[in-house]
């Protein structure tokens, strides 16, 4: 029995009209009443500072929270939510403008965040993700005001690493502002085109597939029903590859015409959040779900509207070995017609519906190795099934990440780290670990940890920092001083995480680097 429910929440895709009339009216009224004293209205109807930026719903929420915490603005919970919706709808981001940086909204663990230039990485990305910057648009004047705010609110900025070795203010107020204004301007064709489009009604059934690290693949159905309040009610049901079924219900709000946010509760009581986007296509939704108080635990979501154009979402499992016979399921919508898996794969149908086709597949020894397309009738999915002869190498992912100690009577819970072992087959050059290697997929593995270097060995980090479970979940140790360690230090550590895949008796090993560190004491919605 798994501790966390969540996969279904994922599919809960839905969308609302871009600017709900009541929200628009209430939002404009609230801005005048709650914000107008400081943010005066200009002659053209725009407002100082407020009208000079566009942001995601999370970023607008952070702005409103800062106004209440620092400047004493009084907002009820309903007023806060109304303003977030209004500002996101009128001054949000188009789907293309958030592309490439959605990982910070989806709280995807183990992502390496780097800015497009060295200066933006060093000036902005040293304190928070560059994605947090990239999910905003401002006038050049407002970018400069933001730099002023940074130094006023955080005066030690100039004395920290990557600040004290340069003329921080000179660079931040000139070169960095110029780069930001050019890269992330307030006005854009993408937003002008997107804002004028009516948002689609996403009520109905949605097929979805996904993968939760540590638990495996899943597929299911989400049903969205307009609730008459500008949002949707959602119910989801997902089935994992091991047969475990998870169900959840909740509510959804859509911002900016495409930004899907849901809060769900599973039948086991677990609370989840879902972050997705239509990407500008009314028939698809993609993103990630995660456990509300433990966002490392979660999974991907790829969903398509039932009744839309025939589409293959996924093939599960996505690989088969020479000489093996296995059940393989093609998931999608509108699936009709003959199945094609390519040459030298024998198969028979076990079951078929418009949403899934289960096959019993046998890979002959003569079947060509590598990724092959899977087709049903006139629709296909490129590289959906990999045929392999042996596992030549294993990569443990994420290859570098962190876990955080916590608990032990303190208010901050420990933050785990989830690892997976991904098998690879050597490519045409016959050598493992080169660019032409073929990714097979996530494979079962045995897990262990080791001290990363001589210092970790001397401090016995492996013995104190935490333990890893049989599904690759590293559970960090308790927070606070530990009298058993030198100088009663805490349970931080520097570890190697080792995953070993058994490929028919051949043990293939991969390693990752794990830093077990202290609690995150400030944890904003966008990190």
mmCIF file of C-alpha atoms in Angstrom, residues 18 38 76 94 118 194 196 244 249 284 359 367 384 513:
data_model
loop_
_atom_site.group_PDB
_atom_site.id
_atom_site.type_symbol
_atom_site.label_atom_id
_atom_site.label_comp_id
_atom_site.label_asym_id
_atom_site.label_seq_id
_atom_site.Cartn_x
_atom_site.Cartn_y
_atom_site.Cartn_z
ATOM 1 C CA UNK A 18 -10.094 33.946 -19.742
ATOM 2 C CA UNK A 38 -0.323 53.819 -3.542
ATOM 3 C CA UNK A 76 -9.511 38.740 2.916
ATOM 4 C CA UNK A 94 0.851 33.359 -22.967
ATOM 5 C CA UNK A 118 26.447 34.252 -17.396
ATOM 6 C CA UNK A 194 -3.315 35.060 -26.741
ATOM 7 C CA UNK A 196 -7.773 38.141 -27.338
ATOM 8 C CA UNK A 244 -2.936 -0.218 -7.662
ATOM 9 C CA UNK A 249 -11.780 14.569 -6.182
ATOM 10 C CA UNK A 284 -4.417 18.664 -24.406
ATOM 11 C CA UNK A 359 -1.306 -6.736 -26.476
ATOM 12 C CA UNK A 367 14.047 -8.040 -34.022
ATOM 13 C CA UNK A 384 7.206 4.679 -28.286
ATOM 14 C CA UNK A 513 25.373 12.512 -6.118
#
